[in-house]
GROMACS .gro file of N, CA, C and O in nm:
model
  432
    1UNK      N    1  17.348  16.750   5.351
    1UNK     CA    2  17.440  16.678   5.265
    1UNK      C    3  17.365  16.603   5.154
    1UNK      O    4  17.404  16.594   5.038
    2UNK      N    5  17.221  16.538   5.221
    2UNK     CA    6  17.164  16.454   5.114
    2UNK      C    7  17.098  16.517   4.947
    2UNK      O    8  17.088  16.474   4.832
    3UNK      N    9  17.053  16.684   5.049
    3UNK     CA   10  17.017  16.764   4.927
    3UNK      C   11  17.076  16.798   4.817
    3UNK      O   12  17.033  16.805   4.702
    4UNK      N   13  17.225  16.827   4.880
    4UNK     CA   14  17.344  16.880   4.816
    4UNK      C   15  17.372  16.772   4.712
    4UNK      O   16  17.354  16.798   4.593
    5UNK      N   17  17.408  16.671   4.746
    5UNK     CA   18  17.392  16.534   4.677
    5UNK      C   19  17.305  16.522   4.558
    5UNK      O   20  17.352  16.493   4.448
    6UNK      N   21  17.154  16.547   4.584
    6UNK     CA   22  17.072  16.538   4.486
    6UNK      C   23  17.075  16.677   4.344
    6UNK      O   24  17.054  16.680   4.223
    7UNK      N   25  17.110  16.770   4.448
    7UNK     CA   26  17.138  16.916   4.377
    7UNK      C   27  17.248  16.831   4.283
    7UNK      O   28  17.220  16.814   4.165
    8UNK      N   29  17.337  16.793   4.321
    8UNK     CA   30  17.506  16.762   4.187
    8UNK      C   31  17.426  16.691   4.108
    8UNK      O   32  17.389  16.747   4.005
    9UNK      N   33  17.389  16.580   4.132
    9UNK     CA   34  17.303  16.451   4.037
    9UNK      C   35  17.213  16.526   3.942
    9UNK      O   36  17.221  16.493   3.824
   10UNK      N   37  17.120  16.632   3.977
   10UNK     CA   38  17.009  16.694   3.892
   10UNK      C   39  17.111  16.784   3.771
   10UNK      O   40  17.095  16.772   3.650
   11UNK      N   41  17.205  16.867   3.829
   11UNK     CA   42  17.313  16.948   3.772
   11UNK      C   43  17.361  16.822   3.689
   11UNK      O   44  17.314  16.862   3.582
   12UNK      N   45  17.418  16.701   3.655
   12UNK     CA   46  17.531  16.651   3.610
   12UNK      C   47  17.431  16.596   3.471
   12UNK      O   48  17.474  16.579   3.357
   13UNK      N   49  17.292  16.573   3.517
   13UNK     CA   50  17.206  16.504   3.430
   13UNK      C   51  17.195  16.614   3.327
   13UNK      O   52  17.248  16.622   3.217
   14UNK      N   53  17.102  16.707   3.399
   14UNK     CA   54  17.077  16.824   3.279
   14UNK      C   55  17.202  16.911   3.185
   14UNK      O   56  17.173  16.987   3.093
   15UNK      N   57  17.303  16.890   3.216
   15UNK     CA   58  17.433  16.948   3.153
   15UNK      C   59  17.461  16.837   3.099
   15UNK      O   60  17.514  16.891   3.002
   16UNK      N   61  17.470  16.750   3.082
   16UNK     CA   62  17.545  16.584   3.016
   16UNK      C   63  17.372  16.569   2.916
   16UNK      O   64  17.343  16.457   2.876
   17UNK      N   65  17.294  16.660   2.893
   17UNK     CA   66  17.209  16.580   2.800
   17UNK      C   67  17.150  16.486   2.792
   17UNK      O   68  17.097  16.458   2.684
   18UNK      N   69  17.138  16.408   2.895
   18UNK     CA   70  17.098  16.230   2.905
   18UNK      C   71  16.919  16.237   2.919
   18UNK      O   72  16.838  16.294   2.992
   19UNK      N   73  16.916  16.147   2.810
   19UNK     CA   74  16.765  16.143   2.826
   19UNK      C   75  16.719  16.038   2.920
   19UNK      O   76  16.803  15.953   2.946
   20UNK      N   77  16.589  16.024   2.983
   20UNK     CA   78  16.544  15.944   3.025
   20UNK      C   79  16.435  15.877   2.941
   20UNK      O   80  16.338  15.930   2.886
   21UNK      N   81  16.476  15.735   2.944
   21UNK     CA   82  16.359  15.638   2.869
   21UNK      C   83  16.319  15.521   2.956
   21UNK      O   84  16.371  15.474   3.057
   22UNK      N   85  16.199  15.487   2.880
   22UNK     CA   86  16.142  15.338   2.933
   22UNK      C   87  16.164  15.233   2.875
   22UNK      O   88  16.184  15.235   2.754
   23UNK      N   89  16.165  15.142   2.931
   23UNK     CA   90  16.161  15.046   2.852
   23UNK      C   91  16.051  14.972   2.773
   23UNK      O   92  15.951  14.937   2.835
   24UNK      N   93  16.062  14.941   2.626
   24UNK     CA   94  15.926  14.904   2.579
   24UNK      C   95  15.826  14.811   2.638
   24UNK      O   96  15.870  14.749   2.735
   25UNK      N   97  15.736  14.792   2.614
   25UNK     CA   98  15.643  14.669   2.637
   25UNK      C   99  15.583  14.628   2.554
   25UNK      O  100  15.486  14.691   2.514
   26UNK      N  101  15.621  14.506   2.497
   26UNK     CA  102  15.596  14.471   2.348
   26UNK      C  103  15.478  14.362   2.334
   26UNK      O  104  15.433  14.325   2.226
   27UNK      N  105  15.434  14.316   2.462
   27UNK     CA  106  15.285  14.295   2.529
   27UNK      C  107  15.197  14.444   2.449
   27UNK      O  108  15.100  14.443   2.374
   28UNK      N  109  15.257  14.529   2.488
   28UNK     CA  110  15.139  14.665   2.467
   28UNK      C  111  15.143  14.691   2.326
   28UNK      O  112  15.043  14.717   2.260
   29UNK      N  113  15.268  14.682   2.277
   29UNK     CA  114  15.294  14.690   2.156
   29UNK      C  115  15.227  14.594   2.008
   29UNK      O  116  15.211  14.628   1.891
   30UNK      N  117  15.206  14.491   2.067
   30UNK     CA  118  15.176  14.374   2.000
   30UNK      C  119  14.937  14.416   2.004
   30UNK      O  120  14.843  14.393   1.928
   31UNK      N  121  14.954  14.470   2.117
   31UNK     CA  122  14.757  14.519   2.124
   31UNK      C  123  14.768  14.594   2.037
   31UNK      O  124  14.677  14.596   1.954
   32UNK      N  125  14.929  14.722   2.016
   32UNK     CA  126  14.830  14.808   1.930
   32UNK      C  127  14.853  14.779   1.841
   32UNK      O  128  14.759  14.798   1.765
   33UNK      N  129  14.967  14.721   1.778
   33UNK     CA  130  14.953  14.644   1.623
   33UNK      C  131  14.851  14.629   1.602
   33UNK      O  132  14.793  14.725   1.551
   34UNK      N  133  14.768  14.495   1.628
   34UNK     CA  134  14.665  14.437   1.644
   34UNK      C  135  14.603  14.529   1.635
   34UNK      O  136  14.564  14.527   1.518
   35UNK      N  137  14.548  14.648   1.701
   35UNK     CA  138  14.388  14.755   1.701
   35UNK      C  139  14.439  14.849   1.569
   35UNK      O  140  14.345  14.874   1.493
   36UNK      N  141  14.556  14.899   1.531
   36UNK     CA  142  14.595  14.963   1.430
   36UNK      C  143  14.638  14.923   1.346
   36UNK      O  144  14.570  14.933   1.244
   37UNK      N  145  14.754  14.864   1.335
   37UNK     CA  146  14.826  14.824   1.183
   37UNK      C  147  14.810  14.667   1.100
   37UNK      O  148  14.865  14.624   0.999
   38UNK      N  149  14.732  14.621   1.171
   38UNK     CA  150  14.710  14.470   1.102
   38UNK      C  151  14.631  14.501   1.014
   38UNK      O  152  14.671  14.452   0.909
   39UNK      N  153  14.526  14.564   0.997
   39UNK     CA  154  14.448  14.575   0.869
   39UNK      C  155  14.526  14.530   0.748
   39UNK      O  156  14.489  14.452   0.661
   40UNK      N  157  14.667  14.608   0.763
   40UNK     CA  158  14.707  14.638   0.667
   40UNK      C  159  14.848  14.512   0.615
   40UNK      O  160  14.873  14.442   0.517
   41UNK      N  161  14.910  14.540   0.752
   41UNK     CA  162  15.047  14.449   0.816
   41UNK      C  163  15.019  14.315   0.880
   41UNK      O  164  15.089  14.271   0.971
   42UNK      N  165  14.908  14.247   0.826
   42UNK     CA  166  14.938  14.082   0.915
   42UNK      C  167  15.033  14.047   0.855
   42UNK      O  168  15.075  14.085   0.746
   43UNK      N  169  15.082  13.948   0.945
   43UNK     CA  170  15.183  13.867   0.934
   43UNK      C  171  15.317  13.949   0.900
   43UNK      O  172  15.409  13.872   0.872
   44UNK      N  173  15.348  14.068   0.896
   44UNK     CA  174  15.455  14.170   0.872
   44UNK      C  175  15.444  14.201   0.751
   44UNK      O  176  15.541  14.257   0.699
   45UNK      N  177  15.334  14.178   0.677
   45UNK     CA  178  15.291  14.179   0.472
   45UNK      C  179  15.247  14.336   0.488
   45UNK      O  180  15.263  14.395   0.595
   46UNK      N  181  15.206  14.382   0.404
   46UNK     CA  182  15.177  14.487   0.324
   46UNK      C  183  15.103  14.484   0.244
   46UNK      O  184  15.143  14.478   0.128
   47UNK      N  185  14.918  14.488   0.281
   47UNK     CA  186  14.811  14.494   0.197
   47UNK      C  187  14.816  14.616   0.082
   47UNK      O  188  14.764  14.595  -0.028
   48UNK      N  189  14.871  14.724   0.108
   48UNK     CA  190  14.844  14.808   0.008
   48UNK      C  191  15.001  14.827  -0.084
   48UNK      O  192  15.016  14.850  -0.204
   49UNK      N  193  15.086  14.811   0.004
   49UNK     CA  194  15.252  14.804  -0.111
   49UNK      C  195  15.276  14.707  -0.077
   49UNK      O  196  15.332  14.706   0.033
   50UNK      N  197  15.251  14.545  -0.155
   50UNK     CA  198  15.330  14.399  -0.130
   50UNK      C  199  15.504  14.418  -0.062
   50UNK      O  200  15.561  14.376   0.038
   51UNK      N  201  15.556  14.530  -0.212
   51UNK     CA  202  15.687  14.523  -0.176
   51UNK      C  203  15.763  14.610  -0.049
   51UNK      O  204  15.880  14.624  -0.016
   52UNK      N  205  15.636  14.660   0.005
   52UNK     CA  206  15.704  14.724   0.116
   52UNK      C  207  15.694  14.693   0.261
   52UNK      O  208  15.665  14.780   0.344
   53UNK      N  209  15.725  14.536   0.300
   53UNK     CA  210  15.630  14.482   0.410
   53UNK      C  211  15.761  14.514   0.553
   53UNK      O  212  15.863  14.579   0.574
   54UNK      N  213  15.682  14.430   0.613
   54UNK     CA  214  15.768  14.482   0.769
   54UNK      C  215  15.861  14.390   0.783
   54UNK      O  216  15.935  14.412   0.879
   55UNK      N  217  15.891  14.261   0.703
   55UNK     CA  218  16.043  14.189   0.693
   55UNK      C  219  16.177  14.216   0.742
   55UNK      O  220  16.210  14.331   0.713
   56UNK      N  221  16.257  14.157   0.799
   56UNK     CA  222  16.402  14.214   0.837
   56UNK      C  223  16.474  14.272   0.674
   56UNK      O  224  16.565  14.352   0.652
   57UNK      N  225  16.399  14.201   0.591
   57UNK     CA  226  16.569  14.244   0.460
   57UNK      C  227  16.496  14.350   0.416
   57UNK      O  228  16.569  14.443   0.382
   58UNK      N  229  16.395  14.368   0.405
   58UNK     CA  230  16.285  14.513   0.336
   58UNK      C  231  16.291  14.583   0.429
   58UNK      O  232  16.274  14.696   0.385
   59UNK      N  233  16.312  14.590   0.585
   59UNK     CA  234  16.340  14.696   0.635
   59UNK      C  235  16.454  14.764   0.630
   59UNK      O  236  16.465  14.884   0.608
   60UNK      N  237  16.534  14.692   0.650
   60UNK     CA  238  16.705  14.716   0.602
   60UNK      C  239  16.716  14.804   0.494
   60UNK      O  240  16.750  14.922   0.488
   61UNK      N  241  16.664  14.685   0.369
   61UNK     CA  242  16.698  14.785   0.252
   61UNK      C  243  16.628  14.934   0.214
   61UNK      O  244  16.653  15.000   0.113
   62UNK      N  245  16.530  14.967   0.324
   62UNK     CA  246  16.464  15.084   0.308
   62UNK      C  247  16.543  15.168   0.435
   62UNK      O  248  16.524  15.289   0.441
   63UNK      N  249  16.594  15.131   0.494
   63UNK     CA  250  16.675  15.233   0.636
   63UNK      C  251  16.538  15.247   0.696
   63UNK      O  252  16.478  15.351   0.726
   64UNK      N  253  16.504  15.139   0.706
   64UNK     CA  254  16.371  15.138   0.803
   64UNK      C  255  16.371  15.069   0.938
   64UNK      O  256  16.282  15.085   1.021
   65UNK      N  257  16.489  14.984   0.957
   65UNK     CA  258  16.532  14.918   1.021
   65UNK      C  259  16.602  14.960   1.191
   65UNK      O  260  16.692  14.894   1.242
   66UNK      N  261  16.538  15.077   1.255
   66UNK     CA  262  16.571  15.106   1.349
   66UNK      C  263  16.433  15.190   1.455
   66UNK      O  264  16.355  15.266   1.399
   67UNK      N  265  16.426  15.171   1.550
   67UNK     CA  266  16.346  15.240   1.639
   67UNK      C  267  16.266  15.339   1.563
   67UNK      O  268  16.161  15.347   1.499
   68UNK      N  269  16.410  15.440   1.618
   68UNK     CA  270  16.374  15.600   1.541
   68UNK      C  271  16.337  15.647   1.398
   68UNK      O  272  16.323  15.764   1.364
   69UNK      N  273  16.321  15.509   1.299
   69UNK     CA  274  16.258  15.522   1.212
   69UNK      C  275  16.133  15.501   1.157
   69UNK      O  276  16.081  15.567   1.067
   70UNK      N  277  16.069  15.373   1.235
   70UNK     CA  278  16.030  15.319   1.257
   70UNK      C  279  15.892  15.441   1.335
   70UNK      O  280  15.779  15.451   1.288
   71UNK      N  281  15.933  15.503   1.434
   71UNK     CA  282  15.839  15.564   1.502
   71UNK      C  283  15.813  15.677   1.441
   71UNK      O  284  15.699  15.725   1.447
   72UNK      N  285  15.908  15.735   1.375
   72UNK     CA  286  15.890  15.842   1.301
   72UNK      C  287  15.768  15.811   1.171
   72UNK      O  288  15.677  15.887   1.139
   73UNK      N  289  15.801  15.675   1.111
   73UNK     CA  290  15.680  15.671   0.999
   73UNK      C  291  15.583  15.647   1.089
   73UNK      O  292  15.489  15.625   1.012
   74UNK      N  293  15.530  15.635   1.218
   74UNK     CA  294  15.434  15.578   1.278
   74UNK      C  295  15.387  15.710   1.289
   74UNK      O  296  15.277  15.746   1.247
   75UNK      N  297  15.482  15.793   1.355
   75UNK     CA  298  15.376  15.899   1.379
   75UNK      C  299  15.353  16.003   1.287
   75UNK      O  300  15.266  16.084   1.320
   76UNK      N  301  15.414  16.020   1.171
   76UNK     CA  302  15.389  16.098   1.068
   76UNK      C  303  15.371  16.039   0.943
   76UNK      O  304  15.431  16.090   0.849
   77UNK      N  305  15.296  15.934   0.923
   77UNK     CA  306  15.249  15.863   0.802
   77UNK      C  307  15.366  15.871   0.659
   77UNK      O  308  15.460  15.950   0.648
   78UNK      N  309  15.330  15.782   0.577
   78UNK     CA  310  15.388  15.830   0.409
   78UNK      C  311  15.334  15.741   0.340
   78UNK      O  312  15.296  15.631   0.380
   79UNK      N  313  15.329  15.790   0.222
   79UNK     CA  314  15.240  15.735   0.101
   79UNK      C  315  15.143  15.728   0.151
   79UNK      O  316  15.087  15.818   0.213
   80UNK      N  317  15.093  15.583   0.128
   80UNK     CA  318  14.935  15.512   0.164
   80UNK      C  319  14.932  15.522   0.287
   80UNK      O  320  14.820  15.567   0.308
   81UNK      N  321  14.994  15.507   0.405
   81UNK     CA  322  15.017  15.512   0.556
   81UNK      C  323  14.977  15.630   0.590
   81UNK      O  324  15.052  15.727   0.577
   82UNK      N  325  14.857  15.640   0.637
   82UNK     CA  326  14.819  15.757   0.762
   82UNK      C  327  14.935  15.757   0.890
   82UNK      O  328  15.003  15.668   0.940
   83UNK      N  329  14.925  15.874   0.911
   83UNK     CA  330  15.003  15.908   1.034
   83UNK      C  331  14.881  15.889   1.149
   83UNK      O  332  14.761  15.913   1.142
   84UNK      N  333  14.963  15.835   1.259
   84UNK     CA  334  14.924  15.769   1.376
   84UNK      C  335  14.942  15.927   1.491
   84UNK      O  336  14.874  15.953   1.590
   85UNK      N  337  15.029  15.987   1.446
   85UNK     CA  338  15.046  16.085   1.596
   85UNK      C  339  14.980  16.137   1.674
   85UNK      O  340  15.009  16.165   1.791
   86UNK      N  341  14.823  16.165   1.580
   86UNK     CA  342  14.765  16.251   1.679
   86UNK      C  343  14.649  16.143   1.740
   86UNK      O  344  14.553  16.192   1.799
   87UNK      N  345  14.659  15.982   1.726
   87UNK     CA  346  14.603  15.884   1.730
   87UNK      C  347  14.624  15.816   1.915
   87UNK      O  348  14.559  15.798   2.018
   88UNK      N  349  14.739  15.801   1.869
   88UNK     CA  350  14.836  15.690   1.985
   88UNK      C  351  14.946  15.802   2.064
   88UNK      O  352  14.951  15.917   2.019
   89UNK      N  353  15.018  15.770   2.163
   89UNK     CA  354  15.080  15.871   2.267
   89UNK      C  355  15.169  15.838   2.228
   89UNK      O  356  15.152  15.738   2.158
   90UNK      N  357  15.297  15.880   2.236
   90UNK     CA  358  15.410  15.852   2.252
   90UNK      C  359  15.508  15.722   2.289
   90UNK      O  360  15.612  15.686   2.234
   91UNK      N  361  15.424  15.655   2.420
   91UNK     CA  362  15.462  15.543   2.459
   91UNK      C  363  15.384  15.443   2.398
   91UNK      O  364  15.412  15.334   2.448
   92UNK      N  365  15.282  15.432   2.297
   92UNK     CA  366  15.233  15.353   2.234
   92UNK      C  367  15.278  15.367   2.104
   92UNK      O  368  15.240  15.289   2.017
   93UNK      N  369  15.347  15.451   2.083
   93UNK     CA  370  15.412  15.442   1.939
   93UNK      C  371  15.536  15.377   1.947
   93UNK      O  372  15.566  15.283   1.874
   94UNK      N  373  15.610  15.424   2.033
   94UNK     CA  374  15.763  15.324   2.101
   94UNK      C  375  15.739  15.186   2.161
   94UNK      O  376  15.839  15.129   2.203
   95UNK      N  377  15.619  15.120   2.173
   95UNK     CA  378  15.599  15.035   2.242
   95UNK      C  379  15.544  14.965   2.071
   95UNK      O  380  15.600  14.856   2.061
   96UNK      N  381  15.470  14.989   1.960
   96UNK     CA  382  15.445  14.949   1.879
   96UNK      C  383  15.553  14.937   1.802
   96UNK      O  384  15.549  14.843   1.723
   97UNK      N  385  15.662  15.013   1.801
   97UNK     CA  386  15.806  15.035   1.680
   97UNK      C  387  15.911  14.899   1.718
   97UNK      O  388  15.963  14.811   1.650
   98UNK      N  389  15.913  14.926   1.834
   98UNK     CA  390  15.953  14.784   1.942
   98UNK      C  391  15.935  14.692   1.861
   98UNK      O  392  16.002  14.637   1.774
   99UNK      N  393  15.787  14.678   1.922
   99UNK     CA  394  15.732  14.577   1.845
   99UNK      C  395  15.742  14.497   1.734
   99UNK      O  396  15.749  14.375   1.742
  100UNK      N  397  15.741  14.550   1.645
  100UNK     CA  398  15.770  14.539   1.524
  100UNK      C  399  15.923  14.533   1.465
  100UNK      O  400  15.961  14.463   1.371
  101UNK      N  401  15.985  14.606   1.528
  101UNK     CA  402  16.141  14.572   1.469
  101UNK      C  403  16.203  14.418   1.524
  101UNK      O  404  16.281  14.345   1.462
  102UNK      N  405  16.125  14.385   1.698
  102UNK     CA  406  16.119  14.267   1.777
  102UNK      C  407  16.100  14.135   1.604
  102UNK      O  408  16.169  14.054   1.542
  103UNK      N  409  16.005  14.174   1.602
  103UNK     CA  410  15.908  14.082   1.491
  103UNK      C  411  15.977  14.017   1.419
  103UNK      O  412  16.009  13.900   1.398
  104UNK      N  413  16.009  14.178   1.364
  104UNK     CA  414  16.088  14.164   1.188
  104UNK      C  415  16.228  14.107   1.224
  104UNK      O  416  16.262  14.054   1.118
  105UNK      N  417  16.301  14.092   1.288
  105UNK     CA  418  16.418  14.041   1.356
  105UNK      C  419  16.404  13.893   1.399
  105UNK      O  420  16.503  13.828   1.365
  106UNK      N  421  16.313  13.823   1.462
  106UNK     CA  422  16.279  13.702   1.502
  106UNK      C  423  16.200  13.620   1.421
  106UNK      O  424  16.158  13.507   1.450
  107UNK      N  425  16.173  13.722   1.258
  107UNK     CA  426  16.075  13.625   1.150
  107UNK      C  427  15.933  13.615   1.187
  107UNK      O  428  15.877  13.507   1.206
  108UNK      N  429  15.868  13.747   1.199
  108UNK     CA  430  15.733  13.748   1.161
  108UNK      C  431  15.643  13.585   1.223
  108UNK      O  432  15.524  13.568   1.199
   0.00000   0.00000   0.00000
């Protein structure tokens, strides 16, 4: 019965699409800032584009302002920004995007 059980649950997950995630850790997130993007991003600024810093209203007004965007420029760079992907894993890029949207939301 218990198998059968687990058999429906595995079936209901993989047909319904549901991803599984973690939850960030913005402890981990906040190291890799720190070892990677502060060079550039202290304080949420922008050493090489002033006007393009990590702020709540400059992220907004760029549709930068969400996770999945957020990780996406992380791991595939633009402009002056090197891409991070083949750098940091997966969960250190979601744990850094966190991070940072955390930031830019609570005022740097």
């Amino acid at each position: 019965m218990r198998l059968l059980f687990a058999f429906f649950i595995m079936c209901h997950i993989c047909t319904n699409n549901v991803q599984l995630t973690f939850a960030a850790d913005l402890d981990a997130g906040e190291q890799i800032f720190s070892a990677n993007c502060s060079a550039c991003h202290a304080n949420g600024n922008n050493a090489i584009m002033p006007d393009k810093t990590l702020k709540s209203d400059v992220l907004s007004e760029n549709s930068m302002n969400s996770i999945d965007a957020i990780t996406n420029q992380v791991k595939n760079g633009k402009n002056a920004m090197p891409a991070f992907g083949a750098r940091l894993t997966d969960e250190d890029i979601d744990n850094v995007a966190n991070y940072v949207l955390n930031k830019s939301e609570n005022g740097w």
